[in-house]
Amino acid sequence: MVTNSLMATYRQLPVTFSHGKGLRLWDTAGQEYIDAISGVGVCNLGHAHPAVTETLCKQASKLIHTSNLYHIEHQEKLADTLCTTTGMSNVFFSNSGAEANETAIKVARLYGNNNKIKTPTIIVAEQSFHGRTLATLSATGNRKIHAGFEPLVGGFLRVPYNDSDAIEQIAHRHKNVVAVLLEPIQGEGGINIPSSDYLHKVREICDQNGWLLMLDEIQSGLCRTGEWLAADHHGIKPDVLTLAKALGNGIPIGACLAKGVATEVFQPGNHGSTYGGNPLACAVGQTVIDVMKEQNLAQQAQQRGLQLQNALQAQLGGHPLLKTIRGKGLMIGIELNIPCAELIQMALNKGLLINVTADSVIRLLPSLIIEDEEINFITETLTFIINEFSNNHH
Ligand SMILES: *Cc1c(COP(=O)(O)O)cnc(C)c1O
């Protein structure tokens, strides 16, 4: 379809999907595709999951929205479930990831101001991605995302990722720091996995200085990496945790969770959202978590992720264009030596949906219900197009 009535915010691929099932999508011409990006890490249970569809239909026929002027049963229940599952203590619901991070940033600022810190400052990382609202784009470590939106929101100090010494140094010099905001694995930044002791060290520095450790698990959370949270690989707990993407399997929902001192920061009137935590979104969120538990999807993601990474390594290891294959569970990056955005269209032509981020990293975020056949298809198709791409560039 040709349209000029949309704002030109997206560079969209020339395809429109009409329906899906599991990892499969069909376009309006009836062509079938394997989805290895899941709407950017959202449809972790796959497309048209029967339990999600059932909850959605049932809840839509009963009650969609009442606002936060009143108690909402599904919201309270999902909050309990998320706290039990993650070890956090309370939750604020929003409608997106950026809003969940906005909430975290507001918690940190209010925490600082309550403690008589006049210009509360949050440490953030290079190559990070936290969203597209003004505060979250300011927190994001990507010049392209800042460009043209200056003046940026202040109160952020940027450090290299995976460098706890850089954070330690700031602790000696700056008296206004109140929090550190990090992705435990950077997604948009190129599937960057920090060294195994990094989060531990950052946790220690936060504890020593009375700072909040705020983890953005919007992409890495909810079984994606083979644990409930990517932080679970390190046995650490944040003070503030943000979730979104997979929580609604496509129904917009975000959550900011707090623990310890961070739980008592917000008081009535400090924050709000008209839709946030409405019965429809929360009923679906509950079903998503239930299915993840019943089907042990964290373990699935761990096993299938290993299988996919091994298959990719077996096919592509030693390829002259390959730099590294890295990942945790089903959050996988294949870094090439050269920019490779053209691979997206080449994959599409072969019936495979992938993404390329940080110019040269093929990003795979397939649904956690992936099986052998789809793993083989992804591996074979990627190998084929990378060879073709390699030949084109000789
Ligand atoms: C996607 C993402 C966001 C932003 O979520 P939206 O729902 O697009 O606002 C924030 N942080 C991380 C790590 C993400 O991957």
mmCIF file of C-alpha atoms and ligand atoms in Angstrom:
data_model
loop_
_atom_site.group_PDB
_atom_site.id
_atom_site.type_symbol
_atom_site.label_atom_id
_atom_site.label_comp_id
_atom_site.label_asym_id
_atom_site.label_seq_id
_atom_site.Cartn_x
_atom_site.Cartn_y
_atom_site.Cartn_z
ATOM 1 C CA MET A 1 0.000 0.000 0.000
ATOM 2 C CA VAL A 2 1.264 3.480 -0.889
ATOM 3 C CA THR A 3 0.474 6.141 1.670
ATOM 4 C CA ASN A 4 1.754 9.624 2.378
ATOM 5 C CA SER A 5 -0.378 10.347 5.411
ATOM 6 C CA LEU A 6 2.013 8.777 7.935
ATOM 7 C CA MET A 7 4.814 10.821 9.498
ATOM 8 C CA ALA A 8 8.056 9.716 7.928
ATOM 9 C CA THR A 9 9.479 8.182 11.130
ATOM 10 C CA TYR A 10 10.088 4.668 9.800
ATOM 11 C CA ARG A 11 12.046 3.160 6.935
ATOM 12 C CA GLN A 12 9.709 0.245 6.351
ATOM 13 C CA LEU A 13 10.341 -2.904 4.369
ATOM 14 C CA PRO A 14 8.034 -3.491 1.373
ATOM 15 C CA VAL A 15 5.870 -6.128 3.019
ATOM 16 C CA THR A 16 2.578 -6.203 4.949
ATOM 17 C CA PHE A 17 1.578 -9.168 7.095
ATOM 18 C CA SER A 18 -1.975 -10.373 7.462
ATOM 19 C CA HIS A 19 -1.699 -13.187 9.990
ATOM 20 C CA GLY A 20 0.669 -15.389 11.948
ATOM 21 C CA LYS A 21 1.033 -18.581 13.973
ATOM 22 C CA GLY A 22 3.983 -19.348 16.232
ATOM 23 C CA LEU A 23 7.154 -18.256 14.390
ATOM 24 C CA ARG A 24 5.319 -18.062 11.071
ATOM 25 C CA LEU A 25 3.886 -14.962 9.408
ATOM 26 C CA TRP A 26 2.016 -14.680 6.125
ATOM 27 C CA ASP A 27 1.990 -11.550 3.980
ATOM 28 C CA THR A 28 -1.013 -10.145 2.145
ATOM 29 C CA ALA A 29 0.052 -12.057 -0.997
ATOM 30 C CA GLY A 30 0.046 -15.360 0.933
ATOM 31 C CA GLN A 31 3.849 -15.711 1.126
ATOM 32 C CA GLU A 32 5.121 -17.458 4.293
ATOM 33 C CA TYR A 33 7.973 -16.171 6.488
ATOM 34 C CA ILE A 34 9.878 -17.331 9.568
ATOM 35 C CA ASP A 35 10.030 -14.523 12.092
ATOM 36 C CA ALA A 36 13.403 -14.424 13.848
ATOM 37 C CA ILE A 37 12.890 -10.958 15.378
ATOM 38 C CA SER A 38 9.402 -11.324 16.958
ATOM 39 C CA GLY A 39 8.323 -7.728 16.475
ATOM 40 C CA VAL A 40 11.613 -6.709 18.144
ATOM 41 C CA GLY A 41 11.611 -9.098 21.075
ATOM 42 C CA VAL A 42 7.911 -8.720 21.809
ATOM 43 C CA CYS A 43 6.139 -11.911 20.707
ATOM 44 C CA ASN A 44 8.163 -14.254 22.923
ATOM 45 C CA LEU A 45 5.267 -16.755 22.914
ATOM 46 C CA GLY A 46 4.940 -16.543 19.125
ATOM 47 C CA HIS A 47 2.157 -15.052 17.029
ATOM 48 C CA ALA A 48 -1.510 -15.799 17.778
ATOM 49 C CA HIS A 49 -0.728 -17.773 20.934
ATOM 50 C CA PRO A 50 -4.031 -19.503 21.821
ATOM 51 C CA ALA A 51 -3.869 -18.675 25.565
ATOM 52 C CA VAL A 52 -3.179 -14.994 24.841
ATOM 53 C CA THR A 53 -5.970 -14.859 22.260
ATOM 54 C CA GLU A 54 -8.412 -16.478 24.685
ATOM 55 C CA THR A 55 -7.575 -14.073 27.529
ATOM 56 C CA LEU A 56 -7.763 -11.113 25.173
ATOM 57 C CA CYS A 57 -11.198 -12.078 23.827
ATOM 58 C CA LYS A 58 -12.628 -12.958 27.240
ATOM 59 C CA GLN A 59 -11.344 -9.822 28.938
ATOM 60 C CA ALA A 60 -12.354 -7.552 26.036
ATOM 61 C CA SER A 61 -15.890 -8.840 26.310
ATOM 62 C CA LYS A 62 -15.958 -8.160 30.078
ATOM 63 C CA LEU A 63 -14.031 -4.955 30.785
ATOM 64 C CA ILE A 64 -11.240 -3.087 29.011
ATOM 65 C CA HIS A 65 -10.669 0.089 30.949
ATOM 66 C CA THR A 66 -11.766 1.898 34.093
ATOM 67 C CA SER A 67 -8.700 4.116 34.872
ATOM 68 C CA ASN A 68 -6.578 4.258 37.995
ATOM 69 C CA LEU A 69 -9.243 6.235 39.842
ATOM 70 C CA TYR A 70 -10.348 2.766 41.003
ATOM 71 C CA HIS A 71 -8.783 -0.501 42.109
ATOM 72 C CA ILE A 72 -8.052 -2.897 39.257
ATOM 73 C CA GLU A 73 -8.070 -6.572 40.183
ATOM 74 C CA HIS A 74 -5.952 -7.738 37.248
ATOM 75 C CA GLN A 75 -3.363 -5.054 37.927
ATOM 76 C CA GLU A 76 -2.986 -6.077 41.568
ATOM 77 C CA LYS A 77 -2.723 -9.727 40.599
ATOM 78 C CA LEU A 78 -0.115 -9.125 37.887
ATOM 79 C CA ALA A 79 1.894 -6.926 40.267
ATOM 80 C CA ASP A 80 1.946 -9.789 42.820
ATOM 81 C CA THR A 81 2.960 -12.265 40.144
ATOM 82 C CA LEU A 82 5.759 -10.059 38.810
ATOM 83 C CA CYS A 83 7.090 -9.420 42.322
ATOM 84 C CA THR A 84 7.087 -13.110 43.239
ATOM 85 C CA THR A 85 8.737 -13.979 39.937
ATOM 86 C CA THR A 86 11.464 -11.321 40.011
ATOM 87 C CA GLY A 87 12.039 -10.798 43.741
ATOM 88 C CA MET A 88 10.991 -7.150 43.497
ATOM 89 C CA SER A 89 8.502 -5.515 45.909
ATOM 90 C CA ASN A 90 6.146 -3.199 44.046
ATOM 91 C CA VAL A 91 5.166 -2.158 40.542
ATOM 92 C CA PHE A 92 3.994 0.824 38.494
ATOM 93 C CA PHE A 93 2.365 -0.091 35.167
ATOM 94 C CA SER A 94 2.767 1.935 31.983
ATOM 95 C CA ASN A 95 2.079 1.320 28.299
ATOM 96 C CA SER A 96 5.560 1.019 26.826
ATOM 97 C CA GLY A 97 9.207 0.521 27.573
ATOM 98 C CA ALA A 98 10.120 4.179 27.289
ATOM 99 C CA GLU A 99 7.416 5.036 29.826
ATOM 100 C CA ALA A 100 8.699 2.342 32.194
ATOM 101 C CA ASN A 101 12.149 3.955 31.981
ATOM 102 C CA GLU A 102 10.651 7.434 32.442
ATOM 103 C CA THR A 103 9.150 6.072 35.644
ATOM 104 C CA ALA A 104 12.544 4.743 36.762
ATOM 105 C CA ILE A 105 14.180 8.114 36.016
ATOM 106 C CA LYS A 106 11.486 9.901 38.037
ATOM 107 C CA VAL A 107 11.984 7.463 40.940
ATOM 108 C CA ALA A 108 15.731 8.209 40.907
ATOM 109 C CA ARG A 109 15.224 11.979 40.796
ATOM 110 C CA LEU A 110 12.666 12.000 43.572
ATOM 111 C CA TYR A 111 14.853 9.670 45.640
ATOM 112 C CA GLY A 112 17.685 12.179 45.209
ATOM 113 C CA ASN A 113 15.615 15.235 45.980
ATOM 114 C CA ASN A 114 14.144 13.525 49.050
ATOM 115 C CA ASN A 115 17.742 13.020 50.189
ATOM 116 C CA LYS A 116 18.591 16.721 49.673
ATOM 117 C CA ILE A 117 20.561 16.145 46.471
ATOM 118 C CA LYS A 118 19.780 19.263 44.453
ATOM 119 C CA THR A 119 20.726 18.080 40.958
ATOM 120 C CA PRO A 120 20.249 14.320 41.021
ATOM 121 C CA THR A 121 22.376 12.656 38.355
ATOM 122 C CA ILE A 122 22.026 9.216 36.770
ATOM 123 C CA ILE A 123 24.974 7.304 35.317
ATOM 124 C CA VAL A 124 24.176 5.765 31.904
ATOM 125 C CA ALA A 125 26.248 3.840 29.362
ATOM 126 C CA GLU A 126 27.571 4.403 25.878
ATOM 127 C CA GLN A 127 25.714 2.423 23.154
ATOM 128 C CA SER A 128 22.711 2.085 25.456
ATOM 129 C CA PHE A 129 19.104 2.319 24.319
ATOM 130 C CA HIS A 130 16.336 3.350 26.706
ATOM 131 C CA GLY A 131 13.590 4.746 24.463
ATOM 132 C CA ARG A 132 12.479 7.705 22.371
ATOM 133 C CA THR A 133 10.785 10.086 24.807
ATOM 134 C CA LEU A 134 12.827 13.145 25.731
ATOM 135 C CA ALA A 135 14.214 11.808 29.008
ATOM 136 C CA THR A 136 14.835 8.288 27.691
ATOM 137 C CA LEU A 137 16.480 9.478 24.471
ATOM 138 C CA SER A 138 18.704 11.693 26.600
ATOM 139 C CA ALA A 139 19.636 8.611 28.650
ATOM 140 C CA THR A 140 20.317 6.682 25.431
ATOM 141 C CA GLY A 141 23.966 6.479 24.356
ATOM 142 C CA ASN A 142 23.523 7.038 20.630
ATOM 143 C CA ARG A 143 24.261 10.379 18.936
ATOM 144 C CA LYS A 144 21.923 9.601 16.022
ATOM 145 C CA ILE A 145 19.012 9.350 18.436
ATOM 146 C CA HIS A 146 19.926 12.682 20.097
ATOM 147 C CA ALA A 147 20.526 14.611 16.881
ATOM 148 C CA GLY A 148 18.162 17.530 16.422
ATOM 149 C CA PHE A 149 16.381 17.105 19.758
ATOM 150 C CA GLU A 150 18.696 19.305 21.794
ATOM 151 C CA PRO A 151 18.475 20.634 24.424
ATOM 152 C CA LEU A 152 18.584 17.131 25.877
ATOM 153 C CA VAL A 153 17.246 16.424 29.337
ATOM 154 C CA GLY A 154 20.096 16.983 31.784
ATOM 155 C CA GLY A 155 21.168 14.966 34.773
ATOM 156 C CA PHE A 156 22.818 12.060 32.934
ATOM 157 C CA LEU A 157 26.517 11.177 33.104
ATOM 158 C CA ARG A 158 27.792 8.811 30.436
ATOM 159 C CA VAL A 159 30.397 6.078 30.947
ATOM 160 C CA PRO A 160 31.749 3.320 28.686
ATOM 161 C CA TYR A 161 29.755 0.086 29.003
ATOM 162 C CA ASN A 162 31.396 -2.851 30.779
ATOM 163 C CA ASP A 163 33.809 -0.561 32.640
ATOM 164 C CA SER A 164 33.086 -0.572 36.368
ATOM 165 C CA ASP A 165 36.254 1.466 37.069
ATOM 166 C CA ALA A 166 34.745 4.393 35.144
ATOM 167 C CA ILE A 167 31.754 4.241 37.510
ATOM 168 C CA GLU A 168 34.015 3.909 40.571
ATOM 169 C CA GLN A 169 35.918 7.070 39.517
ATOM 170 C CA ILE A 170 32.688 9.030 39.301
ATOM 171 C CA ALA A 171 31.855 7.895 42.828
ATOM 172 C CA HIS A 172 34.986 9.719 44.058
ATOM 173 C CA ARG A 173 34.316 12.943 42.140
ATOM 174 C CA HIS A 174 30.556 13.512 41.901
ATOM 175 C CA LYS A 175 28.361 14.072 44.905
ATOM 176 C CA ASN A 176 25.079 14.294 42.986
ATOM 177 C CA VAL A 177 24.841 10.765 41.601
ATOM 178 C CA VAL A 178 21.685 8.938 42.712
ATOM 179 C CA ALA A 179 21.478 5.955 40.363
ATOM 180 C CA VAL A 180 23.045 3.864 37.626
ATOM 181 C CA LEU A 181 20.783 2.872 34.718
ATOM 182 C CA LEU A 182 22.013 -0.034 32.565
ATOM 183 C CA GLU A 183 20.901 -2.813 30.261
ATOM 184 C CA PRO A 184 22.379 -6.107 31.582
ATOM 185 C CA ILE A 185 22.883 -6.997 27.904
ATOM 186 C CA GLN A 186 22.711 -4.138 25.407
ATOM 187 C CA GLY A 187 20.173 -4.917 22.693
ATOM 188 C CA GLU A 188 20.002 -2.068 20.160
ATOM 189 C CA GLY A 189 23.684 -1.376 20.883
ATOM 190 C CA GLY A 190 24.639 -4.671 19.224
ATOM 191 C CA ILE A 191 23.969 -7.540 21.687
ATOM 192 C CA ASN A 192 26.820 -6.419 23.947
ATOM 193 C CA ILE A 193 27.370 -8.848 26.804
ATOM 194 C CA PRO A 194 29.452 -7.451 29.671
ATOM 195 C CA SER A 195 32.107 -9.494 31.463
ATOM 196 C CA SER A 196 30.751 -11.836 34.127
ATOM 197 C CA ASP A 197 31.783 -9.674 37.115
ATOM 198 C CA TYR A 198 30.611 -6.303 35.740
ATOM 199 C CA LEU A 199 27.101 -6.201 37.195
ATOM 200 C CA HIS A 200 28.409 -7.525 40.514
ATOM 201 C CA LYS A 201 30.917 -4.699 40.727
ATOM 202 C CA VAL A 202 28.329 -2.090 39.756
ATOM 203 C CA ARG A 203 25.992 -3.524 42.417
ATOM 204 C CA GLU A 204 28.774 -3.121 45.002
ATOM 205 C CA ILE A 205 29.542 0.459 43.981
ATOM 206 C CA CYS A 206 25.833 1.317 44.201
ATOM 207 C CA ASP A 207 25.606 -0.237 47.668
ATOM 208 C CA GLN A 208 28.691 1.616 48.918
ATOM 209 C CA ASN A 209 27.363 4.968 47.697
ATOM 210 C CA GLY A 210 23.647 4.658 48.397
ATOM 211 C CA TRP A 211 22.818 4.741 44.672
ATOM 212 C CA LEU A 212 19.954 2.887 43.047
ATOM 213 C CA LEU A 213 20.915 0.183 40.575
ATOM 214 C CA MET A 214 18.283 0.435 37.830
ATOM 215 C CA LEU A 215 18.266 -2.342 35.235
ATOM 216 C CA ASP A 216 16.501 -1.910 31.917
ATOM 217 C CA GLU A 217 15.408 -5.477 31.086
ATOM 218 C CA ILE A 218 12.845 -4.386 28.534
ATOM 219 C CA GLN A 219 14.571 -6.522 25.886
ATOM 220 C CA SER A 220 16.601 -8.987 27.986
ATOM 221 C CA GLY A 221 13.923 -9.834 30.558
ATOM 222 C CA LEU A 222 11.108 -12.383 30.699
ATOM 223 C CA CYS A 223 12.993 -15.579 29.776
ATOM 224 C CA ARG A 224 14.658 -14.173 26.630
ATOM 225 C CA THR A 225 18.213 -14.956 27.819
ATOM 226 C CA GLY A 226 17.472 -18.301 29.492
ATOM 227 C CA GLU A 227 16.588 -16.899 32.923
ATOM 228 C CA TRP A 228 13.631 -14.811 34.064
ATOM 229 C CA LEU A 229 15.929 -11.822 34.029
ATOM 230 C CA ALA A 230 19.381 -11.390 32.510
ATOM 231 C CA ALA A 231 20.462 -10.186 35.984
ATOM 232 C CA ASP A 232 19.684 -13.693 37.303
ATOM 233 C CA HIS A 233 22.736 -15.029 35.435
ATOM 234 C CA HIS A 234 24.777 -12.949 37.887
ATOM 235 C CA GLY A 235 22.708 -13.562 41.018
ATOM 236 C CA ILE A 236 22.195 -9.847 41.601
ATOM 237 C CA LYS A 237 19.028 -7.848 42.229
ATOM 238 C CA PRO A 238 18.451 -4.289 41.070
ATOM 239 C CA ASP A 239 16.655 -1.646 43.142
ATOM 240 C CA VAL A 240 14.610 -0.655 40.115
ATOM 241 C CA LEU A 241 13.755 -2.912 37.165
ATOM 242 C CA THR A 242 11.971 -2.051 33.938
ATOM 243 C CA LEU A 243 10.053 -4.508 31.764
ATOM 244 C CA ALA A 244 7.866 -4.109 28.682
ATOM 245 C CA LYS A 245 8.192 -5.783 25.241
ATOM 246 C CA ALA A 246 7.460 -9.482 25.961
ATOM 247 C CA LEU A 247 5.138 -8.745 28.894
ATOM 248 C CA GLY A 248 2.097 -8.271 26.646
ATOM 249 C CA ASN A 249 3.188 -10.482 23.715
ATOM 250 C CA GLY A 250 2.097 -7.520 21.558
ATOM 251 C CA ILE A 251 -0.480 -5.815 23.787
ATOM 252 C CA PRO A 252 1.139 -2.537 24.915
ATOM 253 C CA ILE A 253 2.276 -2.729 28.553
ATOM 254 C CA GLY A 254 5.310 -1.639 30.533
ATOM 255 C CA ALA A 255 6.281 -2.046 34.168
ATOM 256 C CA CYS A 256 8.675 -0.340 36.545
ATOM 257 C CA LEU A 257 9.417 -2.481 39.606
ATOM 258 C CA ALA A 258 11.062 -1.352 42.815
ATOM 259 C CA LYS A 259 12.720 -2.985 45.799
ATOM 260 C CA GLY A 260 14.132 -1.766 49.115
ATOM 261 C CA VAL A 261 14.462 2.034 49.491
ATOM 262 C CA ALA A 262 13.044 2.543 45.977
ATOM 263 C CA THR A 263 9.643 1.108 46.966
ATOM 264 C CA GLU A 264 8.686 4.077 49.139
ATOM 265 C CA VAL A 265 9.737 6.930 46.855
ATOM 266 C CA PHE A 266 6.455 7.580 45.034
ATOM 267 C CA GLN A 267 3.513 8.972 46.963
ATOM 268 C CA PRO A 268 0.005 9.723 45.662
ATOM 269 C CA GLY A 269 0.232 12.415 42.993
ATOM 270 C CA ASN A 270 3.859 11.806 42.006
ATOM 271 C CA HIS A 271 3.187 9.789 38.872
ATOM 272 C CA GLY A 272 0.356 8.392 36.808
ATOM 273 C CA SER A 273 -0.972 7.070 33.527
ATOM 274 C CA THR A 274 -4.497 6.985 32.151
ATOM 275 C CA TYR A 275 -4.237 3.575 30.479
ATOM 276 C CA GLY A 276 -1.353 2.174 32.529
ATOM 277 C CA GLY A 277 -2.223 -1.202 34.040
ATOM 278 C CA ASN A 278 -5.684 -1.436 32.557
ATOM 279 C CA PRO A 279 -7.643 -4.701 32.922
ATOM 280 C CA LEU A 280 -7.043 -5.811 29.328
ATOM 281 C CA ALA A 281 -3.263 -5.323 29.310
ATOM 282 C CA CYS A 282 -2.854 -6.817 32.794
ATOM 283 C CA ALA A 283 -5.019 -9.870 32.062
ATOM 284 C CA VAL A 284 -2.829 -10.557 29.024
ATOM 285 C CA GLY A 285 0.377 -9.923 31.023
ATOM 286 C CA GLN A 286 -0.808 -12.463 33.582
ATOM 287 C CA THR A 287 -1.417 -15.061 30.883
ATOM 288 C CA VAL A 288 2.022 -14.403 29.356
ATOM 289 C CA ILE A 289 3.758 -15.019 32.708
ATOM 290 C CA ASP A 290 1.577 -18.093 33.397
ATOM 291 C CA VAL A 291 2.492 -19.633 30.029
ATOM 292 C CA MET A 292 6.184 -18.839 30.529
ATOM 293 C CA LYS A 293 6.060 -20.660 33.878
ATOM 294 C CA GLU A 294 3.937 -23.628 32.755
ATOM 295 C CA GLN A 295 6.103 -24.262 29.721
ATOM 296 C CA ASN A 296 9.368 -23.479 31.460
ATOM 297 C CA LEU A 297 10.308 -21.060 28.697
ATOM 298 C CA ALA A 298 13.425 -19.794 30.465
ATOM 299 C CA GLN A 299 14.926 -23.268 30.202
ATOM 300 C CA GLN A 300 13.628 -23.597 26.627
ATOM 301 C CA ALA A 301 15.292 -20.324 25.675
ATOM 302 C CA GLN A 302 18.530 -21.478 27.269
ATOM 303 C CA GLN A 303 18.554 -24.828 25.405
ATOM 304 C CA ARG A 304 17.244 -23.562 22.074
ATOM 305 C CA GLY A 305 19.560 -20.570 22.248
ATOM 306 C CA LEU A 306 22.561 -22.831 22.686
ATOM 307 C CA GLN A 307 21.341 -25.034 19.834
ATOM 308 C CA LEU A 308 20.881 -22.047 17.508
ATOM 309 C CA GLN A 309 24.220 -20.498 18.441
ATOM 310 C CA ASN A 310 26.019 -23.807 17.932
ATOM 311 C CA ALA A 311 24.333 -24.331 14.568
ATOM 312 C CA LEU A 312 25.300 -20.815 13.470
ATOM 313 C CA GLN A 313 28.856 -21.333 14.680
ATOM 314 C CA ALA A 314 29.094 -24.641 12.808
ATOM 315 C CA GLN A 315 27.923 -23.047 9.541
ATOM 316 C CA LEU A 316 29.508 -19.608 9.772
ATOM 317 C CA GLY A 317 32.569 -20.155 12.007
ATOM 318 C CA GLY A 318 35.695 -19.152 10.061
ATOM 319 C CA HIS A 319 33.703 -17.222 7.429
ATOM 320 C CA PRO A 320 35.851 -14.315 6.229
ATOM 321 C CA LEU A 321 33.045 -11.824 6.938
ATOM 322 C CA LEU A 322 32.343 -13.092 10.457
ATOM 323 C CA LYS A 323 33.679 -11.246 13.470
ATOM 324 C CA THR A 324 31.821 -13.007 16.311
ATOM 325 C CA ILE A 325 28.635 -14.815 17.194
ATOM 326 C CA ARG A 326 27.519 -13.925 20.710
ATOM 327 C CA GLY A 327 24.415 -14.287 22.746
ATOM 328 C CA LYS A 328 22.619 -15.467 25.871
ATOM 329 C CA GLY A 329 19.679 -17.761 25.356
ATOM 330 C CA LEU A 330 17.687 -16.504 22.389
ATOM 331 C CA MET A 331 19.179 -12.988 22.401
ATOM 332 C CA ILE A 332 21.779 -13.480 19.684
ATOM 333 C CA GLY A 333 24.071 -11.210 17.679
ATOM 334 C CA ILE A 334 26.145 -12.165 14.639
ATOM 335 C CA GLU A 335 28.701 -9.438 14.106
ATOM 336 C CA LEU A 336 30.228 -9.074 10.635
ATOM 337 C CA ASN A 337 33.336 -7.125 9.653
ATOM 338 C CA ILE A 338 31.374 -4.712 7.475
ATOM 339 C CA PRO A 339 28.037 -2.860 7.624
ATOM 340 C CA CYS A 340 25.389 -5.349 6.554
ATOM 341 C CA ALA A 341 21.950 -3.694 6.591
ATOM 342 C CA GLU A 342 21.354 -5.051 3.047
ATOM 343 C CA LEU A 343 21.023 -8.508 4.573
ATOM 344 C CA ILE A 344 17.603 -7.539 5.908
ATOM 345 C CA GLN A 345 16.081 -7.339 2.411
ATOM 346 C CA MET A 346 18.041 -10.383 1.232
ATOM 347 C CA ALA A 347 16.630 -12.389 4.156
ATOM 348 C CA LEU A 348 13.129 -11.095 3.471
ATOM 349 C CA ASN A 349 13.399 -12.312 -0.135
ATOM 350 C CA LYS A 350 14.160 -15.776 1.251
ATOM 351 C CA GLY A 351 11.253 -15.711 3.719
ATOM 352 C CA LEU A 352 13.236 -14.841 6.857
ATOM 353 C CA LEU A 353 12.732 -11.819 9.128
ATOM 354 C CA ILE A 354 15.864 -10.543 10.838
ATOM 355 C CA ASN A 355 17.169 -7.218 12.064
ATOM 356 C CA VAL A 356 20.558 -5.504 11.818
ATOM 357 C CA THR A 357 21.615 -3.172 14.609
ATOM 358 C CA ALA A 358 24.763 -1.123 15.327
ATOM 359 C CA ASP A 359 25.436 -1.225 11.530
ATOM 360 C CA SER A 360 27.084 -4.637 11.418
ATOM 361 C CA VAL A 361 25.314 -6.900 13.919
ATOM 362 C CA ILE A 362 22.599 -9.284 12.721
ATOM 363 C CA ARG A 363 20.186 -9.467 15.638
ATOM 364 C CA LEU A 364 18.065 -12.556 16.279
ATOM 365 C CA LEU A 365 15.262 -12.499 18.859
ATOM 366 C CA PRO A 366 13.082 -15.433 17.815
ATOM 367 C CA SER A 367 10.093 -16.577 19.804
ATOM 368 C CA LEU A 368 11.022 -18.818 22.750
ATOM 369 C CA ILE A 369 8.820 -21.624 21.389
ATOM 370 C CA ILE A 370 11.241 -22.133 18.466
ATOM 371 C CA GLU A 371 11.822 -25.748 17.308
ATOM 372 C CA ASP A 372 14.386 -27.740 15.291
ATOM 373 C CA GLU A 373 12.860 -27.019 11.898
ATOM 374 C CA GLU A 374 12.923 -23.247 12.431
ATOM 375 C CA ILE A 375 16.452 -23.333 13.858
ATOM 376 C CA ASN A 376 17.581 -25.164 10.710
ATOM 377 C CA PHE A 377 15.764 -22.729 8.433
ATOM 378 C CA ILE A 378 17.267 -19.683 10.151
ATOM 379 C CA THR A 379 20.782 -21.161 10.095
ATOM 380 C CA GLU A 380 20.634 -22.285 6.456
ATOM 381 C CA THR A 381 19.035 -19.088 5.194
ATOM 382 C CA LEU A 382 21.503 -16.859 7.048
ATOM 383 C CA THR A 383 24.440 -18.885 5.766
ATOM 384 C CA PHE A 384 23.114 -18.658 2.205
ATOM 385 C CA ILE A 385 22.560 -14.902 2.253
ATOM 386 C CA ILE A 386 25.838 -14.141 4.040
ATOM 387 C CA ASN A 387 27.645 -16.102 1.304
ATOM 388 C CA GLU A 388 25.707 -14.232 -1.370
ATOM 389 C CA PHE A 389 26.451 -10.903 0.366
ATOM 390 C CA SER A 390 30.119 -11.879 0.588
ATOM 391 C CA ASN A 391 30.252 -12.653 -3.156
ATOM 392 C CA ASN A 392 28.548 -9.319 -3.972
ATOM 393 C CA HIS A 393 31.233 -7.495 -2.005
ATOM 394 C CA HIS A 394 34.258 -9.028 -3.727
HETATM 395 C C1 LIG B 1 12.686 -1.412 23.182
HETATM 396 C C2 LIG B 1 13.460 -0.902 24.320
HETATM 397 C C3 LIG B 1 13.069 0.251 25.022
HETATM 398 C C4 LIG B 1 11.911 1.120 24.577
HETATM 399 O O1 LIG B 1 10.685 0.453 24.597
HETATM 400 P P1 LIG B 1 9.433 1.118 23.810
HETATM 401 O O2 LIG B 1 8.302 0.190 24.160
HETATM 402 O O3 LIG B 1 9.794 1.113 22.354
HETATM 403 O O4 LIG B 1 9.234 2.482 24.325
HETATM 404 C C5 LIG B 1 13.811 0.629 26.121
HETATM 405 N N1 LIG B 1 14.878 -0.086 26.520
HETATM 406 C C6 LIG B 1 15.285 -1.200 25.875
HETATM 407 C C7 LIG B 1 16.466 -1.954 26.389
HETATM 408 C C8 LIG B 1 14.600 -1.633 24.746
HETATM 409 O O5 LIG B 1 15.037 -2.710 24.087
#
